[in-house]
Coordinates of C-alpha atoms and ligand atoms in Angstrom, one line a residue:
X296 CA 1.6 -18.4 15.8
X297 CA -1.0 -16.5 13.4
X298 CA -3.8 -15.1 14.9
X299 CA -7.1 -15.5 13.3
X300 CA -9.4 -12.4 13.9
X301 CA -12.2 -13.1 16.3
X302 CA -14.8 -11.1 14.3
X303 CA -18.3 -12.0 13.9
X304 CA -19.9 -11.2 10.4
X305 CA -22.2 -8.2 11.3
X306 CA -25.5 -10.0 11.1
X307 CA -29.1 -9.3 10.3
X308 CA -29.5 -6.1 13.5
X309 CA -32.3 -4.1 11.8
X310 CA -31.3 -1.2 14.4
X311 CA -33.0 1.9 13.5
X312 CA -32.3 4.0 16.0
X313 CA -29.2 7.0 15.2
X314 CA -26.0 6.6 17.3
X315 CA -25.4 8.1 20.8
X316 CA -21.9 8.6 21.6
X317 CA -22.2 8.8 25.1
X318 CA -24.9 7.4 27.2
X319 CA -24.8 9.8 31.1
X320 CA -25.4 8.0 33.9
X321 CA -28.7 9.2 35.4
X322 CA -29.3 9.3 39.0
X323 CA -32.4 5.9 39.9
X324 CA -34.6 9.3 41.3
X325 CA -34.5 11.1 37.7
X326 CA -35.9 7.5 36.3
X327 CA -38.2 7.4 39.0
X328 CA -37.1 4.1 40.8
X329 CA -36.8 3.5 44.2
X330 CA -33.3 3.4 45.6
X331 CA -32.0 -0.4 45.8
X332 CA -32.2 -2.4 49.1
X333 CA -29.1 -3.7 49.3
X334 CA -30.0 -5.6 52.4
X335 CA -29.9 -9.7 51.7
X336 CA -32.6 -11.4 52.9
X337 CA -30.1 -13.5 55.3
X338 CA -28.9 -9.8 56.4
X339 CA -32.3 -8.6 56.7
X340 CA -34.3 -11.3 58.5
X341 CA -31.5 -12.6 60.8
X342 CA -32.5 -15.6 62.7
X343 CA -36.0 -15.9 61.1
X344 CA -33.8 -16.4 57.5
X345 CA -31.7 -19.6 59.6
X346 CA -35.2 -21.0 60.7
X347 CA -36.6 -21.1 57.6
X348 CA -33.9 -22.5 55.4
X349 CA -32.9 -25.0 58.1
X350 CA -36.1 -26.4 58.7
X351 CA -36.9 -26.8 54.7
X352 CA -40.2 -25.3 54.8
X353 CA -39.5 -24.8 51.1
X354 CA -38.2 -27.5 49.1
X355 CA -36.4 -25.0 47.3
X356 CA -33.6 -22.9 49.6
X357 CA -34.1 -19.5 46.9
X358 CA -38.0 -19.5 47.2
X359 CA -37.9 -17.8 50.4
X360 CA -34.6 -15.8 49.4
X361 CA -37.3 -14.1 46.8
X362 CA -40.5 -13.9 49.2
X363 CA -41.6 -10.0 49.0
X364 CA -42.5 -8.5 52.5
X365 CA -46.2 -8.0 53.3
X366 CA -45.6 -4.8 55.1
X367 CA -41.9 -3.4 56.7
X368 CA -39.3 -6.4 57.0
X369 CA -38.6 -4.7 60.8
X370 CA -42.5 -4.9 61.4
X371 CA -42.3 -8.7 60.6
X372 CA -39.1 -9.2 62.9
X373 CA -40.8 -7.7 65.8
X374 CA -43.8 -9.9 65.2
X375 CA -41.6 -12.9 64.7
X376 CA -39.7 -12.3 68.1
X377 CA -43.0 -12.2 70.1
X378 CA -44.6 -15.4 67.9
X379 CA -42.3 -17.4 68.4
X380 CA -42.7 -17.5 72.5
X381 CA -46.1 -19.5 71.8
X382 CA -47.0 -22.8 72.0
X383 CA -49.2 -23.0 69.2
X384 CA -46.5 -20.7 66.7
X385 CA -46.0 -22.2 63.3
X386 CA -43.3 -20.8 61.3
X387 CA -44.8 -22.1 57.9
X388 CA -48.3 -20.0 58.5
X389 CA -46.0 -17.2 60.0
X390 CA -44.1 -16.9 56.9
X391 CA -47.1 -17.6 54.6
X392 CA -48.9 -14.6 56.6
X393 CA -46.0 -12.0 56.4
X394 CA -44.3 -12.9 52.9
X395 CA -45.8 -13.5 48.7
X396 CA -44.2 -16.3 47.5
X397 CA -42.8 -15.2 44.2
X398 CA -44.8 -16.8 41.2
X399 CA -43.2 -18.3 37.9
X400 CA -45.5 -16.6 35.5
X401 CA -44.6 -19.3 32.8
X402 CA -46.2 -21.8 34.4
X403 CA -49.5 -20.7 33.3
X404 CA -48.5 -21.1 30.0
X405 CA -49.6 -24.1 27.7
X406 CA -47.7 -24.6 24.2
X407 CA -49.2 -25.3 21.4
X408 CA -48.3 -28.5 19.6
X409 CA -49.2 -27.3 16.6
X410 CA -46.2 -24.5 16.7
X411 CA -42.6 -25.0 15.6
X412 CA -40.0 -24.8 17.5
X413 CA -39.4 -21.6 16.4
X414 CA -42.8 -20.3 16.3
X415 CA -42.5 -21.7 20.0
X416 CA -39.5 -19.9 21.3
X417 CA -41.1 -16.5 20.0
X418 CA -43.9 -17.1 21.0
X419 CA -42.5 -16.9 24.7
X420 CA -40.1 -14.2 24.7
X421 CA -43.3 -12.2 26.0
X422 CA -44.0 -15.0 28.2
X423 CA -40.5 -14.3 30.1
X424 CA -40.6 -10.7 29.9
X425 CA -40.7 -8.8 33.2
X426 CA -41.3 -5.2 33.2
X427 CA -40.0 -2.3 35.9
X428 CA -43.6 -1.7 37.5
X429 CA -43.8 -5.1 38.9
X430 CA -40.8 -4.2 41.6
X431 CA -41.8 -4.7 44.9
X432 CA -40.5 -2.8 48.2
X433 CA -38.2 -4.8 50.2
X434 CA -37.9 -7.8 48.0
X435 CA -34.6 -9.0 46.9
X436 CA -35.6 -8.1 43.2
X437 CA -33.5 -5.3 42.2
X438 CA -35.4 -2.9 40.6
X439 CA -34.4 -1.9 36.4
X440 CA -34.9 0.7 34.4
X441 CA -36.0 -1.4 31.2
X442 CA -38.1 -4.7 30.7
X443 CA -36.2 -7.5 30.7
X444 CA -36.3 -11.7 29.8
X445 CA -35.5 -14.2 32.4
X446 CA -34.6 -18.2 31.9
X447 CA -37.9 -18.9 33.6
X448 CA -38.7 -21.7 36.5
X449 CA -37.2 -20.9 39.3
X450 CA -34.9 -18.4 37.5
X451 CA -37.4 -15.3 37.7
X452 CA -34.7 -12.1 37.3
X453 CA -32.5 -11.7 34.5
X454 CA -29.1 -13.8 34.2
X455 CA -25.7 -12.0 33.1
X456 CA -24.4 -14.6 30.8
X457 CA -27.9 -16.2 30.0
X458 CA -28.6 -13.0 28.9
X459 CA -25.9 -12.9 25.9
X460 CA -27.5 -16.3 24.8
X461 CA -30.6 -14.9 24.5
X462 CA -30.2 -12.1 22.7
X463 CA -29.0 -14.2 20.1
X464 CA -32.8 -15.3 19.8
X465 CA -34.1 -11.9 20.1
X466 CA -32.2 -11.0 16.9
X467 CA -32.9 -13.6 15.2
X468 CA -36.9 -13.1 15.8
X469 CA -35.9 -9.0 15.1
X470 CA -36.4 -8.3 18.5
X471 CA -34.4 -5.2 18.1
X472 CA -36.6 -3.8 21.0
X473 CA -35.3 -6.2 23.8
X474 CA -31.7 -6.4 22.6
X475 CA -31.3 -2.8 23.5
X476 CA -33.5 -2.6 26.6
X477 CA -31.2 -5.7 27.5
X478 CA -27.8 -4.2 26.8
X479 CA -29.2 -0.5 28.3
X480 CA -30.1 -2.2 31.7
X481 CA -26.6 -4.0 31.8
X482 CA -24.9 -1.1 31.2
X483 CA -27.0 0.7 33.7
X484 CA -26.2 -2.0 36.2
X485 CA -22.3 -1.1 35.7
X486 CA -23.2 2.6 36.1
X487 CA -25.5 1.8 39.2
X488 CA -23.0 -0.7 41.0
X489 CA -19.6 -0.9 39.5
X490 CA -20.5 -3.8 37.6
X491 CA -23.0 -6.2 36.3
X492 CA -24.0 -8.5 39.1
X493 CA -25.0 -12.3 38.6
X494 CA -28.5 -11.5 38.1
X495 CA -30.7 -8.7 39.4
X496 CA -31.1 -9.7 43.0
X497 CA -29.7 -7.9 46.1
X498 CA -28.1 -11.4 47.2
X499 CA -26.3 -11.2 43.7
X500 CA -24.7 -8.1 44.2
X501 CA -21.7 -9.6 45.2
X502 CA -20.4 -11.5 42.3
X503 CA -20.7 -11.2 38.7
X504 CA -20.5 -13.7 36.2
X505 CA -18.8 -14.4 32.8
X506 CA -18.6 -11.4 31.3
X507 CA -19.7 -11.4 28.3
X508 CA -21.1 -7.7 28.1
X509 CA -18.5 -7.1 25.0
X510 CA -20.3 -9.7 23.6
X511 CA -23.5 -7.9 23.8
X512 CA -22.2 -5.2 22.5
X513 CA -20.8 -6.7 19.3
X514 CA -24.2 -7.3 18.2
X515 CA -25.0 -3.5 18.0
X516 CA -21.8 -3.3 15.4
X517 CA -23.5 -3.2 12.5
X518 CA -22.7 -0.2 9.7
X519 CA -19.4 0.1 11.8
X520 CA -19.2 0.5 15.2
X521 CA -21.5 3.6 15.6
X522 CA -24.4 1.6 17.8
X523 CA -21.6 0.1 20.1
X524 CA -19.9 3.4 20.8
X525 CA -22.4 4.3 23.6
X526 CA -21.4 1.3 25.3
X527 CA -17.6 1.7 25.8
X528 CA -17.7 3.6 28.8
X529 CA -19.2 1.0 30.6
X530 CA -17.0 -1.4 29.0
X531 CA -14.2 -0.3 30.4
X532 CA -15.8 0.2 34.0
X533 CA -16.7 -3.1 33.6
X534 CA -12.4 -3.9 33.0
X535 CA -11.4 -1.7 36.0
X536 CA -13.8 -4.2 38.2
X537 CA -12.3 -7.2 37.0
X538 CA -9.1 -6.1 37.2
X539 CA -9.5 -4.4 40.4
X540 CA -6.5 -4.5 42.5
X541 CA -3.7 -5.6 40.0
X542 CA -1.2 -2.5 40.6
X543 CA -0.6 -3.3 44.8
X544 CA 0.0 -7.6 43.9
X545 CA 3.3 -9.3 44.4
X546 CA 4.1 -12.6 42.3
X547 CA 1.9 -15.5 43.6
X548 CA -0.7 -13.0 45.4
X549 CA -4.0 -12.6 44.8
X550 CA -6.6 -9.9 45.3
X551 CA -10.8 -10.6 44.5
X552 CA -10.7 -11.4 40.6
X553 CA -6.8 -10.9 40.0
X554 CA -3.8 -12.9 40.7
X555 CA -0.1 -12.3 40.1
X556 CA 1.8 -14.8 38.3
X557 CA 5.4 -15.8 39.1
X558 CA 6.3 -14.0 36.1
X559 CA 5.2 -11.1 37.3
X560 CA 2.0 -11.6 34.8
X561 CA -1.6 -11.0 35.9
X562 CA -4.3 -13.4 34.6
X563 CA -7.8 -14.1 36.5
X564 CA -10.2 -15.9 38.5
X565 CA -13.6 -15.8 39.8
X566 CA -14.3 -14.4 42.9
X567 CA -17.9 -13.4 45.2
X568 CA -16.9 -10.8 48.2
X569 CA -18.5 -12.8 50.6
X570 CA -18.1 -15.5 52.4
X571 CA -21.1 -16.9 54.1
X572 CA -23.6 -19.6 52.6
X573 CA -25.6 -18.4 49.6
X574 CA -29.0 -17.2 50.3
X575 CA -30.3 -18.9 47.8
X576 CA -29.0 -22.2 48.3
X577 CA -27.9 -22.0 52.2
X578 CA -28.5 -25.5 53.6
X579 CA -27.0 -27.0 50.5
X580 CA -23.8 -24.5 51.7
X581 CA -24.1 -25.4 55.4
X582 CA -24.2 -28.7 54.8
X583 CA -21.0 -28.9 52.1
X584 CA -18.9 -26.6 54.4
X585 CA -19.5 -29.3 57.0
X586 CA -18.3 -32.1 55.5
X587 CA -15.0 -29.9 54.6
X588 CA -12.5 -30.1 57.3
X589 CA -11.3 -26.6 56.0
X590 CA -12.3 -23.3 57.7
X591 CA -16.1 -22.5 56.6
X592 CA -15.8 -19.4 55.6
X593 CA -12.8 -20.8 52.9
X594 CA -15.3 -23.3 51.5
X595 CA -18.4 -20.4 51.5
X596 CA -16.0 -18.4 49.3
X597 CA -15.1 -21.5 46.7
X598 CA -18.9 -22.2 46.3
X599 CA -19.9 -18.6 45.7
X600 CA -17.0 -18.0 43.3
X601 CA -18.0 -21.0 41.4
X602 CA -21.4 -19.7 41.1
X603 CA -20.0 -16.3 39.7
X604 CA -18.4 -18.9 37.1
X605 CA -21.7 -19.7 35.5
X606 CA -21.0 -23.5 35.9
X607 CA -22.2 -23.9 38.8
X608 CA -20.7 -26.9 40.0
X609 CA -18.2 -28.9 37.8
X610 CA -15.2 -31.0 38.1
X611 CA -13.2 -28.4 37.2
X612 CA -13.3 -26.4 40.4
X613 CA -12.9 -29.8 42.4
X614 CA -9.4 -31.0 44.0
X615 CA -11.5 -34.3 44.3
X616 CA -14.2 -35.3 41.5
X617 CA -17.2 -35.9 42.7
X618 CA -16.8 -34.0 46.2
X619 CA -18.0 -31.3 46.3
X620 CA -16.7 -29.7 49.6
X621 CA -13.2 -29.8 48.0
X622 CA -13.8 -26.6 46.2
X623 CA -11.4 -24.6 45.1
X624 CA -12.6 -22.4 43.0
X625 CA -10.1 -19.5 43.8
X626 CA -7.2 -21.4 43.4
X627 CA -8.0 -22.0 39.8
X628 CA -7.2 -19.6 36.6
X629 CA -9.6 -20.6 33.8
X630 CA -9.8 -20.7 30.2
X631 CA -12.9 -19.1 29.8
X632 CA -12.7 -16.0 31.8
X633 CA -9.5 -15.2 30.5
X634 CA -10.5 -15.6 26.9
X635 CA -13.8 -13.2 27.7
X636 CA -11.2 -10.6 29.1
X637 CA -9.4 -10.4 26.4
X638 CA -12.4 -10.0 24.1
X639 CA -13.1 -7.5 26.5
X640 CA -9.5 -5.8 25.6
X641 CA -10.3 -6.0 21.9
X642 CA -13.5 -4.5 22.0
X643 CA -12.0 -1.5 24.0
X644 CA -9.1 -1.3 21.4
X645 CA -11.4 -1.5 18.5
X646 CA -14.3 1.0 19.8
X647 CA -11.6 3.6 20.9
X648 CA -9.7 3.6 17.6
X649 CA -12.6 4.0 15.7
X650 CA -13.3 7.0 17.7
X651 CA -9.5 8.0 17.2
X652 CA -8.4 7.5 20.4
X653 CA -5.1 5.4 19.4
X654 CA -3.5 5.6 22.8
X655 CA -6.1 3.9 24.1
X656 CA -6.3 1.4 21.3
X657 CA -3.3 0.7 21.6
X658 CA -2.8 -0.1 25.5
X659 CA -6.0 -2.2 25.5
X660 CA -4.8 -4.0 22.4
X661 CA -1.4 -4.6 24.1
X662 CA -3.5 -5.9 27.3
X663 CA -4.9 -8.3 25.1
X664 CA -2.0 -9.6 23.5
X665 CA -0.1 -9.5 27.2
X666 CA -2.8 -12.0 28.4
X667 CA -2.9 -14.0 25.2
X668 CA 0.7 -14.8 25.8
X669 CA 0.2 -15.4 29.6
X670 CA -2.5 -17.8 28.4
X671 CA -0.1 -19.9 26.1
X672 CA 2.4 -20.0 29.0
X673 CA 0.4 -21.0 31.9
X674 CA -3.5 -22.5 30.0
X675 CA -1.7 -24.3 26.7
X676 CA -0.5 -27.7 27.1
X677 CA 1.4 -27.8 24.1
X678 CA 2.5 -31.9 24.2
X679 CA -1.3 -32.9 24.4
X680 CA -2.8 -29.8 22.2
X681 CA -5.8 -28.8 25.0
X682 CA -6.1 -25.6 26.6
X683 CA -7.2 -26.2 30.6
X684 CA -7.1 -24.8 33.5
X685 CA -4.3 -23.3 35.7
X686 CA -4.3 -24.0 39.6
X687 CA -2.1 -21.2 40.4
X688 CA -1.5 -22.0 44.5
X689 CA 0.1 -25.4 43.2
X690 CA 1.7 -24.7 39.5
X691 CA -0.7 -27.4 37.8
X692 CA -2.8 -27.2 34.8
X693 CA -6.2 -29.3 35.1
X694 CA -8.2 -31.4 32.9
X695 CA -9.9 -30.3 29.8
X696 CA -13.4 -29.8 29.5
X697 CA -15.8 -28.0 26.7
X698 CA -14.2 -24.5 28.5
X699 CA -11.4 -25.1 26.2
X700 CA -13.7 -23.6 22.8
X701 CA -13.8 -20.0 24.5
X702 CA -10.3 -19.0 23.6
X703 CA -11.5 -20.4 19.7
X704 CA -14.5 -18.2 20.0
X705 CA -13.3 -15.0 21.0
X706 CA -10.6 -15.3 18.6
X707 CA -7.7 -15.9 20.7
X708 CA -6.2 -18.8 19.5
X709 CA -4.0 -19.3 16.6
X710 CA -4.9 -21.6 13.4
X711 CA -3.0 -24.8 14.9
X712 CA -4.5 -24.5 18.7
X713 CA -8.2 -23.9 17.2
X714 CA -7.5 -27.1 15.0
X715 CA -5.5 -29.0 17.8
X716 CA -8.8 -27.6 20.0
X717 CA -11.3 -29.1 17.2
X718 CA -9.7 -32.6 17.5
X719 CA -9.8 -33.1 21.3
X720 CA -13.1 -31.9 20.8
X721 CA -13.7 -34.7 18.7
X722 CA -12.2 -36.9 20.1
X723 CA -13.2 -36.5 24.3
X724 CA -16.3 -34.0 23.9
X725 CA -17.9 -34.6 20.9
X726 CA -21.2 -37.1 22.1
X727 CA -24.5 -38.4 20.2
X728 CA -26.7 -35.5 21.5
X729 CA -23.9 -32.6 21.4
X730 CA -21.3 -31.3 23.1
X731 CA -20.8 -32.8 26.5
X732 CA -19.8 -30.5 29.6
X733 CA -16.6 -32.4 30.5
X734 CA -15.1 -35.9 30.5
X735 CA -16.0 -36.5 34.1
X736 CA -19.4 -37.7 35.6
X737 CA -19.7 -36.2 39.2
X738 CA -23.5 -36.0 39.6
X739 CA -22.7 -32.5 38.9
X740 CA -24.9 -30.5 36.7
X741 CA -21.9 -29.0 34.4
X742 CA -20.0 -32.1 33.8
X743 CA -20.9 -35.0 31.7
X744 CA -23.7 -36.3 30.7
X745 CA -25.3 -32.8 30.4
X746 CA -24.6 -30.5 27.5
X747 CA -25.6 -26.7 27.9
X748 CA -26.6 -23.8 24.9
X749 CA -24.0 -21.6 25.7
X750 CA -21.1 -24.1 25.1
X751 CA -22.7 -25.6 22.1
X752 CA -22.6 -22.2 21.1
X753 CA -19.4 -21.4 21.2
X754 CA -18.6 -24.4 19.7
X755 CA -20.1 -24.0 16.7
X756 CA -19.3 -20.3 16.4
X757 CA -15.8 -20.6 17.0
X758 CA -15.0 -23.9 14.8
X759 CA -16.5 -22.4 11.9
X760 CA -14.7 -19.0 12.4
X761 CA -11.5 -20.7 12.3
X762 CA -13.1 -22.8 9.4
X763 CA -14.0 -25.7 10.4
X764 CA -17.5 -25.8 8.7
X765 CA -17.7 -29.6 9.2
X766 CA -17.2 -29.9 13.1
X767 CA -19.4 -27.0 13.5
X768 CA -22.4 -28.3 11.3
X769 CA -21.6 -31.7 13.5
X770 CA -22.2 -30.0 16.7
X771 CA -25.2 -27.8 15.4
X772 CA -27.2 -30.5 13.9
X773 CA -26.2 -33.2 16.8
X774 CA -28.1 -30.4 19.2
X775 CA -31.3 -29.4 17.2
X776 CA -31.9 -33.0 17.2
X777 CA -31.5 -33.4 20.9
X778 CA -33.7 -30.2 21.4
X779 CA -36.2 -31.0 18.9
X780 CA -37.0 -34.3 20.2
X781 CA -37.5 -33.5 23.4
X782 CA -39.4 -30.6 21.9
X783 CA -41.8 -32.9 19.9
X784 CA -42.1 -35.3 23.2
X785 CA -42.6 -32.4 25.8
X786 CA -43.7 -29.6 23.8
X787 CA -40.6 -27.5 26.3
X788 CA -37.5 -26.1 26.3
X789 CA -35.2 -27.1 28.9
X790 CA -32.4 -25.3 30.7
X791 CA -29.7 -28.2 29.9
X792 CA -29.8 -31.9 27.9
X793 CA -28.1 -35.3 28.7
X794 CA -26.8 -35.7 25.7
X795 CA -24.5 -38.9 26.1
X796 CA -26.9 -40.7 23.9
X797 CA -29.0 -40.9 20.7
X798 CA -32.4 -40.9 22.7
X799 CA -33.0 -37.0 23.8
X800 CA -33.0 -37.3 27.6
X801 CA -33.7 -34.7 30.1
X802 CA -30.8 -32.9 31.7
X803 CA -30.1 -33.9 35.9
X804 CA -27.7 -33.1 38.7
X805 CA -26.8 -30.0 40.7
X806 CA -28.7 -28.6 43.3
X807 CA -32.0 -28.1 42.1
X808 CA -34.4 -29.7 39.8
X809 CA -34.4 -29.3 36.1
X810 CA -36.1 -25.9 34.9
X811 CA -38.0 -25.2 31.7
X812 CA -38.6 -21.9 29.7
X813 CA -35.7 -21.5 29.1
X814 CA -33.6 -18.5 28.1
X815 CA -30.4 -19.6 26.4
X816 CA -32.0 -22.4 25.0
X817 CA -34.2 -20.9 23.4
X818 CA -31.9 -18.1 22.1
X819 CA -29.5 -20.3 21.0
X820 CA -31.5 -22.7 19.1
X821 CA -33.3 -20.0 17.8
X822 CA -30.0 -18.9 16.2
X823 CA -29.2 -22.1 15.2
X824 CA -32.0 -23.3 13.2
X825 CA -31.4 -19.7 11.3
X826 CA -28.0 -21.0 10.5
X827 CA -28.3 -24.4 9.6
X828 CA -32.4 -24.4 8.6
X829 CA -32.2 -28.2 7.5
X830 CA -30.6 -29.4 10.6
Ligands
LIG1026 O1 -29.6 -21.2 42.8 C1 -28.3 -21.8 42.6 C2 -27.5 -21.0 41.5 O2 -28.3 -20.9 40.3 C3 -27.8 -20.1 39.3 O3 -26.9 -20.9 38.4 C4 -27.5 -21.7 37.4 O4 -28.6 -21.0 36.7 C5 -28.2 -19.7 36.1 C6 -29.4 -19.2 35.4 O5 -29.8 -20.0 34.3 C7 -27.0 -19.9 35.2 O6 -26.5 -18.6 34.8 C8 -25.9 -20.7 35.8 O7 -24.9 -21.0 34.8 C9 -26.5 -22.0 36.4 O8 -25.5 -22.8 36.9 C10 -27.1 -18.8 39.7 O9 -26.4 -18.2 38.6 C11 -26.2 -19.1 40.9 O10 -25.6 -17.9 41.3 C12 -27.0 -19.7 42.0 O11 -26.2 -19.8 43.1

């Protein structure tokens, strides 16, 4: 099979600033923040954390997972114990009196009708800007060395893969200022913890999400690869976590992220190092672990890995559509991951030969093409022509869903699987309002009817890489119509779209309600309109 090269024209980064070869790690005390608590709240406030989730004092299971402590968290769990004795003790007022709840700074904000959607989406990049000085002792917000965007709603801290998405909008609004303070606080993250966690929360700390960091990086590659080099320390800090464990497996093992083909091949899944329910969503975990007849703990795991997924939840980590407490997250090898490691494996091989380090060019570049092949073994289904997912504790590949366009945009796949790719596309995928999420409807927010930036993306990135100007245009101007009239009806940005139909409709399903700002929406749209300006 030819491979066609993943590259990305080197657009429009007006980056000023010379090159820095190396970027030290600093110690947080030299930047003057305070060191990390990397207590949870559900390891912090013990039984007062069960009470208040379990009796749904907040409608929302991560508003009190980001309360900030009025005064010392051991003060409010001595008070607690002796409240709690009275008669009269009410644990709303108790928590009202010892916590801030954490305020969505957007809402305050009114859009202007008058305003494009562009002029819109720029307009609020300040709007979902958070800066260091706002960090407050004790809170789960981890403290960062830079300012920083968030989705917005309930999404107040910065998202790993959001993040790439909208950094696409920063450069095209020459935001040149937040893309770096974006990619510096990443790489900082990987310096600080060993990797970049799924958003800046302690109760994050324990997973990642897609990484897409390589991706970030890409977009300092203009002139070369000067602006990147700073970053491929980290980048390959960033490989050792993922592949963490790899040298000790035996065929059919598995160890956190990596898992040892019969072959004697490694490929990867998503993984969270805990296994308890998620802070921020722990009666929705109580209650899905109990209608499992599998050990808790098993489930626990499954739902936090396929939160570290970004697609958060789908049919594609489900033995049984539509349930969710068949998880299996971990027993799954998917598409996408893989295809971002091996981006990741290029972008090592390409930064260190252009610093003329061919021996390490040359390994990573043989990493990628080691996985690439895995992929076509285990994640191609040659007789149908889709790319899916591998369940590797029972040998079967799973359905397809819009996943299936990473290993097109990264590059990975050859001229007939990106064409064979763009017809199932077409054909199962391709719907009124965009790209649906999947062929299944579970009530889950990443399946069908809902169609999300990031995978329209993709999409139209990859298909017009390969050259396939038409489907690409097709997807791009299918979305800016869904966006734009919900725009013109709502005057917002959502964070996804149903887009089964020609009527824009909101976005639904999952575990919490639909959320406006919104990040990657914006970001990607933003880029969109710059690419295709008449739709
Ligand atoms: O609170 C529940 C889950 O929410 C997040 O997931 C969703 O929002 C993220 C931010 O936009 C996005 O990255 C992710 O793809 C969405 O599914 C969070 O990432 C999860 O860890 C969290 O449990």
């Amino acid at each position: 099979m030819t491979n066609i090269p993943g590259e990305f024209e080197n657009w429009y980064l007006d980056y000023e600033a010379g090159p820095e070869a190396v970027m030290e790690p600093q110690p947080e005390h030299i930047r003057g923040l305070p060191v990390s608590d990397i207590l949870t709240p559900s390891d912090r406030y013990q039984e007062l954390f069960v009470a208040v989730q379990t009796s749904r004092i907040f409608s929302d299971s991560k508003t009190f997972a980001d309360c900030a402590p009025k005064i010392d968290p051991e003060r409010i769990m001595f008070r607690y114990y002796l409240a709690r004795e009275r008669d009269d003790f009410n644990l709303h007022n108790f928590v009202l009196e010892n916590f801030d709840l954490p305020q969505v700074n957007e809402s305050h904000y009114v859009s202007d009708p008058e305003k494009t959607m562009a002029e819109h989406i720029d307009a609020l990049w300040p709007v979902l800007t958070r800066h260091p000085k706002q960090h407050c002792e004790y809170s789960s917000l981890l403290p960062l060395p830079k300012p920083y965007v968030v989705p917005g709603g309930r999404f107040g801290e910065t998202y790993y893969w959001d993040s790439y998405f909208s950094m696409l909008g920063f450069a095209a609004a020459g935001r040149c200022d937040l893309l770096r303070n974006m990619a510096d606080n990443f790489a900082w993250m990987i310096d600080r913890y060993g990797h970049i966690p799924n958003g800046n929360r302690t109760y994050y700390l324990s997973r990642s999400q897609p990484p897409v960091f390589a991706m970030m990086v890409e977009l300092f590659e203009k002139n070369g690869v000067n602006e990147a080099q700073r970053y491929l320390r980290h980048l390959k800090s960033e490989y050792a976590f993922w592949m963490d464990g790899q040298e000790n497996l035996e065929p059919n093992q598995a160890y956190r992220h990596v898992v040892m083909l019969p072959d004697g091949v490694v490929l990867n899944r998503y993984w969270d190092d805990r296994d308890t329910p998620r802070d921020e969503s722990y009666i929705e975990d109580v209650e899905t672990a109990r209608d499992s007849s599998r050990p808790s703990s098993e489930v626990y795991r499954d739902l936090r890995a396929g939160a570290a997924s970004g697609w958060d939840y789908t049919s594609r980590w489900l033995s049984e559509p539509g349930r969710l407490a068949s998880i299996q997250t971990t027993s799954i090898i998917p598409i996408d991951l893989n295809a971002f490691l091996y981006k990741l494996e290029m972008a090592i091989a390409r930064l260190s030969a252009a610093r003329g380090d061919e021996a390490t060019a040359e390994r990573y570049q043989q990493l990628a093409y080691r996985r690439q092949e895995a992929v076509n073994h285990y994640l191609w289904d040659n007789d149908t022509g889709l790319y899916r997912d591998y369940n590797w504790r029972d040998g079967e590949q799973a359905t397809f869903s819009a996943a299936a366009v990473t290993p097109v945009y990264v590059g990975m796949a050859s001229l007939d699987q990106a064409n064979r790719t763009a017809k199932a596309v077409r054909d199962y995928l391709l719907a009124p309002g965009g790209l649906l999420s999947s062929m299944e409807q579970t009530g889950e927010q990443w399946d069908s009817p809902n169609g999300w930036a990031p995978l329209q993306w993709m999409a139209v990135k990859g298909f017009s890489i390969y050259g396939d100007e038409n489907l690409a245009h097709e997807i791009a101007s299918r979305w800016l119509r869904t966006v734009s009239s919900t725009y013109q009806q709502h005057h917002k940005m959502v964070e996804k779209y149903n887009v089964s139909g020609d009527a824009a409709l909101l976005g639904a399903g999952g575990e919490y309600p639909l959320q406006d700002g919104f990040g990657w929406t914006n970001g990607v749209t933003r880029r969109l309109l710059e690419m295709y300006p008449e739709g």
